[in-house]
């Protein structure tokens, strides 16, 4: 097959997110009370401020009551944990997120562990990570879920696909590997110390890249006809947003690729809201 034979599909994350939003809206109407989401932001990280406002707006479009708790960066770890415990006990709150990163003096792991795992809509609590790892997921991390939903736009069946995951973070790389293993894929995890990344990537039917290194995944890393999910978000010197994948190089070579922006990003926000709905159903409808 020549390169000209391939029509590369651009997987539109915005459109898919809009479709899921419409479905969630209908489902939420059937619940007998308004859902509540608490977003904790500590300090004034400008990127975090943008992200939390984005999440609040999306929640409001769905009729979810989203409260942003903007807390002082000089508060103590104990005070933050007590605040989270109050939200855990609050019956009007279905989901809680702590926007990361936290200022340096906080122990992020301990803060995440303070969240009630049944309200942990970021899916980062060790109990929820562990449940995913034993194949009994409860609340799953949002970006990995977004990757899976985007892949399901391309493949109705992922069984037996070879997936190379580039990156091994707690937030993306590790949980997405496990999620795809649970889908019966053969998964290879790579990272910054991997030897011959290009050669390993060339074995993949699907590459999921989550490194934050602009243009890392070049055309010669990619088997013709492979599918690429680009998680990376990098702000360039000229203030543009770009991803891990050398997008233009994939045209006519990959069979499908997610754009940055407009791919994984909008889907991640939608998966967070989907997790609010999931948390409500787990806690109130499945007893
Ligand atoms: P981390 O920095 O926590 O992890 C990055 C991972 O990439 C590490 O495992 C690192 O390896 C690996 N890595 C870095 N450089 C290379 C390289 N040259 N070759 C191979 N592996 C490499 O980042 P996150 O996982 O939190 O985020 C990754 C990217 O995804 C960022 O750009 C982030 O902004 C974006 N992101 C996007 C989201 C979205 O909604 N679209 C959501 C979350 C993140 P090692 O472990 O060896 O250091």
Short mmCIF file of C-alpha atoms and ligand atoms in Angstrom, two decimals:
data_model
loop_
_atom_site.label_atom_id
_atom_site.label_comp_id
_atom_site.label_asym_id
_atom_site.label_seq_id
_atom_site.Cartn_x
_atom_site.Cartn_y
_atom_site.Cartn_z
CA UNK A 1 0.00 0.00 0.00
CA UNK A 2 1.42 3.43 -0.85
CA UNK A 3 1.23 6.40 1.47
CA UNK A 4 -1.26 8.07 -0.90
CA UNK A 5 -3.71 5.25 -0.19
CA UNK A 6 -4.34 6.48 3.33
CA UNK A 7 -7.00 9.01 4.12
CA UNK A 8 -6.14 10.27 7.61
CA UNK A 9 -9.15 10.85 9.84
CA UNK A 10 -8.98 13.70 12.34
CA UNK A 11 -10.87 12.57 15.42
CA UNK A 12 -12.87 15.57 16.58
CA UNK A 13 -12.86 15.64 20.39
CA UNK A 14 -15.06 18.73 20.54
CA UNK A 15 -17.84 17.12 18.51
CA UNK A 16 -17.69 13.91 20.52
CA UNK A 17 -17.74 15.89 23.78
CA UNK A 18 -20.84 17.78 22.55
CA UNK A 19 -22.61 14.51 21.79
CA UNK A 20 -21.78 13.10 25.23
CA UNK A 21 -22.83 16.39 26.84
CA UNK A 22 -26.27 16.13 25.21
CA UNK A 23 -26.67 12.54 26.47
CA UNK A 24 -25.55 13.44 30.00
CA UNK A 25 -27.98 16.37 30.06
CA UNK A 26 -30.88 14.03 29.32
CA UNK A 27 -29.74 11.52 31.94
CA UNK A 28 -29.30 14.21 34.60
CA UNK A 29 -32.91 15.36 34.03
CA UNK A 30 -34.09 11.96 35.26
CA UNK A 31 -32.43 12.38 38.70
CA UNK A 32 -34.58 13.66 41.53
CA UNK A 33 -32.17 16.36 42.66
CA UNK A 34 -29.49 18.67 41.31
CA UNK A 35 -25.99 17.18 41.24
CA UNK A 36 -23.17 19.01 43.03
CA UNK A 37 -19.48 19.26 42.26
CA UNK A 38 -16.83 20.90 44.46
CA UNK A 39 -13.63 22.20 42.86
CA UNK A 40 -10.82 23.14 45.24
CA UNK A 41 -8.21 25.54 43.97
CA UNK A 42 -5.37 26.47 46.31
CA UNK A 43 -3.38 29.55 45.29
CA UNK A 44 -3.32 31.54 42.07
CA UNK A 45 -1.67 29.37 39.42
CA UNK A 46 -2.96 31.12 36.25
CA UNK A 47 -3.31 27.90 34.21
CA UNK A 48 -5.23 26.24 37.08
CA UNK A 49 -7.57 29.25 37.29
CA UNK A 50 -8.39 28.86 33.59
CA UNK A 51 -8.96 25.10 33.97
CA UNK A 52 -11.28 25.36 36.99
CA UNK A 53 -13.40 28.05 35.36
CA UNK A 54 -13.66 25.91 32.26
CA UNK A 55 -14.86 22.96 34.37
CA UNK A 56 -17.40 25.14 36.18
CA UNK A 57 -18.84 26.49 32.93
CA UNK A 58 -19.15 23.01 31.43
CA UNK A 59 -20.83 21.75 34.62
CA UNK A 60 -23.32 24.61 34.57
CA UNK A 61 -24.28 23.83 30.95
CA UNK A 62 -25.30 20.40 32.25
CA UNK A 63 -27.23 21.76 35.21
CA UNK A 64 -24.63 20.55 37.73
CA UNK A 65 -24.09 22.92 40.65
CA UNK A 66 -20.32 23.56 40.56
CA UNK A 67 -18.73 25.44 43.44
CA UNK A 68 -15.15 26.67 43.17
CA UNK A 69 -13.47 26.94 46.58
CA UNK A 70 -10.53 29.26 46.00
CA UNK A 71 -8.32 28.83 49.06
CA UNK A 72 -5.26 30.67 50.30
CA UNK A 73 -1.86 29.16 49.43
CA UNK A 74 -0.66 29.88 52.99
CA UNK A 75 -3.21 27.52 54.56
CA UNK A 76 -1.83 24.42 56.26
CA UNK A 77 -2.06 20.84 55.06
CA UNK A 78 -4.27 20.00 58.07
CA UNK A 79 -6.66 22.85 57.27
CA UNK A 80 -6.96 21.66 53.66
CA UNK A 81 -7.59 18.07 54.75
CA UNK A 82 -10.29 19.25 57.23
CA UNK A 83 -11.93 21.26 54.46
CA UNK A 84 -12.01 18.19 52.21
CA UNK A 85 -13.50 16.13 55.05
CA UNK A 86 -16.34 18.65 55.38
CA UNK A 87 -17.08 18.26 51.67
CA UNK A 88 -16.91 14.46 52.04
CA UNK A 89 -19.69 14.71 54.64
CA UNK A 90 -21.79 17.19 52.64
CA UNK A 91 -24.71 15.29 51.08
CA UNK A 92 -25.24 17.89 48.35
CA UNK A 93 -21.73 17.28 46.99
CA UNK A 94 -21.47 14.30 44.61
CA UNK A 95 -17.95 14.88 43.34
CA UNK A 96 -14.81 16.57 44.62
CA UNK A 97 -11.64 17.57 42.78
CA UNK A 98 -8.50 19.25 44.01
CA UNK A 99 -6.91 21.12 41.13
CA UNK A 100 -3.28 20.04 40.74
CA UNK A 101 -0.51 21.03 41.08
CA UNK A 102 -0.79 22.21 44.69
CA UNK A 103 1.70 24.74 46.08
CA UNK A 104 4.95 23.01 47.04
CA UNK A 105 4.42 22.76 50.82
CA UNK A 106 1.43 20.40 50.43
CA UNK A 107 1.76 16.63 50.31
CA UNK A 108 -0.32 15.95 47.16
CA UNK A 109 -0.67 12.23 47.85
CA UNK A 110 -2.05 12.85 51.34
CA UNK A 111 -4.47 15.47 50.00
CA UNK A 112 -5.78 13.12 47.30
CA UNK A 113 -6.16 10.36 49.90
CA UNK A 114 -8.32 12.67 52.03
CA UNK A 115 -11.02 12.71 49.32
CA UNK A 116 -13.82 10.19 49.83
CA UNK A 117 -13.08 7.57 47.10
CA UNK A 118 -16.83 7.53 46.32
CA UNK A 119 -16.64 11.25 45.44
CA UNK A 120 -13.20 11.11 43.77
CA UNK A 121 -14.28 12.23 40.27
CA UNK A 122 -10.65 12.64 39.14
CA UNK A 123 -10.19 8.91 39.82
CA UNK A 124 -6.78 9.50 41.40
CA UNK A 125 -7.40 8.12 44.91
CA UNK A 126 -5.24 5.01 45.50
CA UNK A 127 -8.39 2.95 46.06
CA UNK A 128 -9.78 3.94 42.67
CA UNK A 129 -6.40 3.40 40.98
CA UNK A 130 -6.17 0.00 42.68
CA UNK A 131 -9.70 -0.95 41.58
CA UNK A 132 -8.75 -0.12 38.00
CA UNK A 133 -5.59 -2.22 38.33
CA UNK A 134 -7.51 -5.29 39.54
CA UNK A 135 -10.00 -4.88 36.70
CA UNK A 136 -12.91 -3.67 38.87
CA UNK A 137 -13.03 0.04 38.08
CA UNK A 138 -15.24 2.37 40.11
CA UNK A 139 -14.29 5.95 39.19
CA UNK A 140 -11.64 6.14 36.44
CA UNK A 141 -9.19 9.01 35.82
CA UNK A 142 -10.64 11.44 33.27
CA UNK A 143 -7.88 11.73 30.65
CA UNK A 144 -7.46 7.95 30.29
CA UNK A 145 -11.25 7.67 29.95
CA UNK A 146 -11.13 10.39 27.29
CA UNK A 147 -8.47 8.42 25.35
CA UNK A 148 -10.61 5.29 25.48
CA UNK A 149 -13.76 7.08 24.26
CA UNK A 150 -11.82 8.66 21.39
CA UNK A 151 -10.43 5.25 20.38
CA UNK A 152 -13.93 3.82 20.42
CA UNK A 153 -14.81 6.36 17.71
CA UNK A 154 -12.35 4.54 15.48
CA UNK A 155 -12.61 0.93 16.63
CA UNK A 156 -15.76 -0.86 17.78
CA UNK A 157 -13.49 -3.56 19.17
CA UNK A 158 -10.05 -3.02 20.68
CA UNK A 159 -9.36 -6.69 21.46
CA UNK A 160 -5.82 -7.72 20.56
CA UNK A 161 -4.63 -4.29 19.40
CA UNK A 162 -1.02 -3.45 20.20
CA UNK A 163 -0.87 -0.15 22.07
CA UNK A 164 2.27 1.80 22.93
CA UNK A 165 1.75 4.33 25.73
CA UNK A 166 4.43 7.02 25.86
CA UNK A 167 4.63 8.39 29.43
CA UNK A 168 4.09 6.75 32.83
CA UNK A 169 2.54 9.44 35.03
CA UNK A 170 -0.04 8.75 37.72
CA UNK A 171 -2.44 11.12 35.96
CA UNK A 172 -2.31 9.64 32.45
CA UNK A 173 0.31 7.06 31.47
CA UNK A 174 -0.22 4.44 34.17
CA UNK A 175 -4.03 4.44 34.30
CA UNK A 176 -4.44 4.53 30.50
CA UNK A 177 -2.19 1.47 30.22
CA UNK A 178 -4.39 -0.39 32.68
CA UNK A 179 -7.63 0.75 31.07
CA UNK A 180 -6.50 -0.60 27.69
CA UNK A 181 -5.22 -3.80 29.23
CA UNK A 182 -8.74 -4.25 30.63
CA UNK A 183 -9.99 -3.78 27.02
CA UNK A 184 -7.88 -6.83 26.03
CA UNK A 185 -5.18 -4.81 24.27
CA UNK A 186 -1.49 -5.74 24.38
CA UNK A 187 0.06 -2.69 26.00
CA UNK A 188 3.66 -1.48 26.14
CA UNK A 189 4.59 1.38 28.48
CA UNK A 190 7.49 3.63 27.53
CA UNK A 191 9.09 6.65 29.23
CA UNK A 192 12.08 8.99 29.10
CA UNK A 193 14.58 6.18 29.77
CA UNK A 194 13.17 3.88 27.06
CA UNK A 195 15.74 2.77 24.48
CA UNK A 196 14.67 2.88 20.83
CA UNK A 197 11.34 4.63 21.42
CA UNK A 198 10.85 4.98 17.65
CA UNK A 199 11.32 1.25 17.06
CA UNK A 200 8.89 0.32 19.84
CA UNK A 201 6.31 2.83 18.60
CA UNK A 202 6.53 1.34 15.09
CA UNK A 203 5.15 -1.95 16.48
CA UNK A 204 1.93 -0.21 17.57
CA UNK A 205 -1.55 -0.25 16.09
CA UNK A 206 -2.29 2.60 18.50
CA UNK A 207 0.07 5.15 20.07
CA UNK A 208 -1.07 7.19 23.08
CA UNK A 209 1.45 9.91 23.84
CA UNK A 210 1.38 11.84 27.11
CA UNK A 211 4.78 13.44 27.63
CA UNK A 212 4.49 17.20 27.11
CA UNK A 213 7.36 17.10 24.57
CA UNK A 214 6.30 18.99 21.44
CA UNK A 215 6.57 16.99 18.21
CA UNK A 216 8.17 13.95 19.90
CA UNK A 217 6.21 11.46 17.80
CA UNK A 218 7.50 11.81 14.24
CA UNK A 219 6.26 10.14 11.08
CA UNK A 220 9.04 7.53 11.23
CA UNK A 221 7.79 6.43 14.71
CA UNK A 222 4.47 5.42 13.23
CA UNK A 223 3.49 2.29 11.33
CA UNK A 224 1.43 3.19 8.27
CA UNK A 225 -2.27 3.08 9.18
CA UNK A 226 -1.72 3.38 12.96
CA UNK A 227 -4.01 5.49 15.18
CA UNK A 228 -2.59 8.30 17.34
CA UNK A 229 -4.05 9.78 20.50
CA UNK A 230 -2.17 12.93 21.45
CA UNK A 231 -2.57 13.87 25.12
CA UNK A 232 0.26 16.43 25.24
CA UNK A 233 -0.50 20.12 25.71
CA UNK A 234 2.44 22.41 25.11
CA UNK A 235 2.34 26.20 24.87
CA UNK A 236 4.86 27.32 22.24
CA UNK A 237 6.98 30.50 22.38
CA UNK A 238 4.48 32.19 20.03
CA UNK A 239 1.66 31.30 22.50
CA UNK A 240 0.15 28.53 20.38
CA UNK A 241 -1.01 25.22 21.81
CA UNK A 242 0.55 22.12 20.33
CA UNK A 243 0.87 18.42 21.18
CA UNK A 244 3.35 15.53 21.39
CA UNK A 245 2.60 14.40 17.84
CA UNK A 246 4.06 16.04 14.72
CA UNK A 247 0.50 16.38 13.43
CA UNK A 248 1.15 17.49 9.82
CA UNK A 249 3.59 14.61 9.28
CA UNK A 250 0.80 12.12 10.01
CA UNK A 251 -1.43 13.21 7.14
CA UNK A 252 -1.62 10.46 4.54
CA UNK A 253 0.30 8.10 6.85
CA UNK A 254 -1.68 7.46 10.05
CA UNK A 255 -5.27 6.26 9.72
CA UNK A 256 -6.53 8.57 12.50
CA UNK A 257 -5.13 11.21 14.82
CA UNK A 258 -6.49 13.52 17.51
CA UNK A 259 -5.71 17.23 17.04
CA UNK A 260 -4.29 19.54 19.73
CA UNK A 261 -6.24 21.56 20.64
CA UNK A 262 -9.65 19.98 20.07
CA UNK A 263 -8.92 16.32 20.78
CA UNK A 264 -8.26 14.87 24.23
CA UNK A 265 -8.69 18.21 26.07
CA UNK A 266 -12.45 18.78 25.57
CA UNK A 267 -13.08 15.09 26.16
CA UNK A 268 -11.21 15.16 29.49
CA UNK A 269 -13.55 17.86 30.81
CA UNK A 270 -16.57 15.89 29.62
CA UNK A 271 -15.29 12.71 31.32
CA UNK A 272 -15.00 14.64 34.59
CA UNK A 273 -18.69 15.55 34.34
CA UNK A 274 -19.52 12.00 33.34
CA UNK A 275 -17.76 10.93 36.55
CA UNK A 276 -20.01 13.24 38.60
CA UNK A 277 -22.98 11.38 37.11
CA UNK A 278 -21.24 8.04 37.72
CA UNK A 279 -20.50 8.95 41.35
CA UNK A 280 -24.15 9.92 41.92
CA UNK A 281 -25.33 6.63 40.39
CA UNK A 282 -22.79 4.56 42.37
CA UNK A 283 -23.77 6.22 45.63
CA UNK A 284 -27.54 6.54 45.22
CA UNK A 285 -28.91 4.25 42.52
CA UNK A 286 -26.93 1.03 42.94
CA UNK A 287 -27.55 0.20 46.58
P1 LIG B 1 4.27 14.17 33.57
O1 LIG B 1 5.33 15.20 33.41
O2 LIG B 1 3.80 13.79 34.92
O3 LIG B 1 4.76 12.83 32.84
C1 LIG B 1 5.36 12.87 31.58
C2 LIG B 1 5.78 11.46 31.21
O4 LIG B 1 6.37 11.52 29.92
C3 LIG B 1 6.83 10.86 32.14
O5 LIG B 1 6.53 9.52 32.39
C4 LIG B 1 8.14 10.99 31.34
O6 LIG B 1 9.06 9.94 31.58
C5 LIG B 1 7.62 10.87 29.92
N1 LIG B 1 8.50 11.57 28.98
C6 LIG B 1 8.90 12.86 29.01
N2 LIG B 1 9.70 13.13 27.95
C7 LIG B 1 9.79 11.98 27.25
C8 LIG B 1 10.49 11.60 26.07
N3 LIG B 1 11.24 12.48 25.40
N4 LIG B 1 10.38 10.33 25.63
C9 LIG B 1 9.61 9.44 26.29
N5 LIG B 1 8.92 9.73 27.43
C10 LIG B 1 9.03 10.99 27.89
O7 LIG B 1 3.08 14.68 32.65
P2 LIG B 1 1.49 14.29 32.61
O8 LIG B 1 1.34 12.83 32.36
O9 LIG B 1 0.78 14.91 33.73
O10 LIG B 1 1.09 15.09 31.29
C11 LIG B 1 1.68 14.80 30.04
C12 LIG B 1 1.22 15.80 29.01
O11 LIG B 1 -0.18 15.68 28.85
C13 LIG B 1 1.45 17.27 29.37
O12 LIG B 1 1.70 18.00 28.20
C14 LIG B 1 0.14 17.70 29.99
O13 LIG B 1 -0.08 19.10 29.85
C15 LIG B 1 -0.81 16.92 29.12
N6 LIG B 1 -2.11 16.65 29.74
C16 LIG B 1 -3.20 16.86 28.97
C17 LIG B 1 -4.44 16.59 29.45
C18 LIG B 1 -5.61 16.82 28.56
O14 LIG B 1 -6.71 16.93 29.04
N7 LIG B 1 -5.42 16.87 27.24
C19 LIG B 1 -4.65 16.12 30.82
C20 LIG B 1 -3.43 15.83 31.53
C21 LIG B 1 -2.20 16.11 30.99
P3 LIG B 1 9.75 9.69 33.04
O15 LIG B 1 8.71 9.02 33.88
O16 LIG B 1 10.89 8.78 32.71
O17 LIG B 1 10.16 11.04 33.54
#
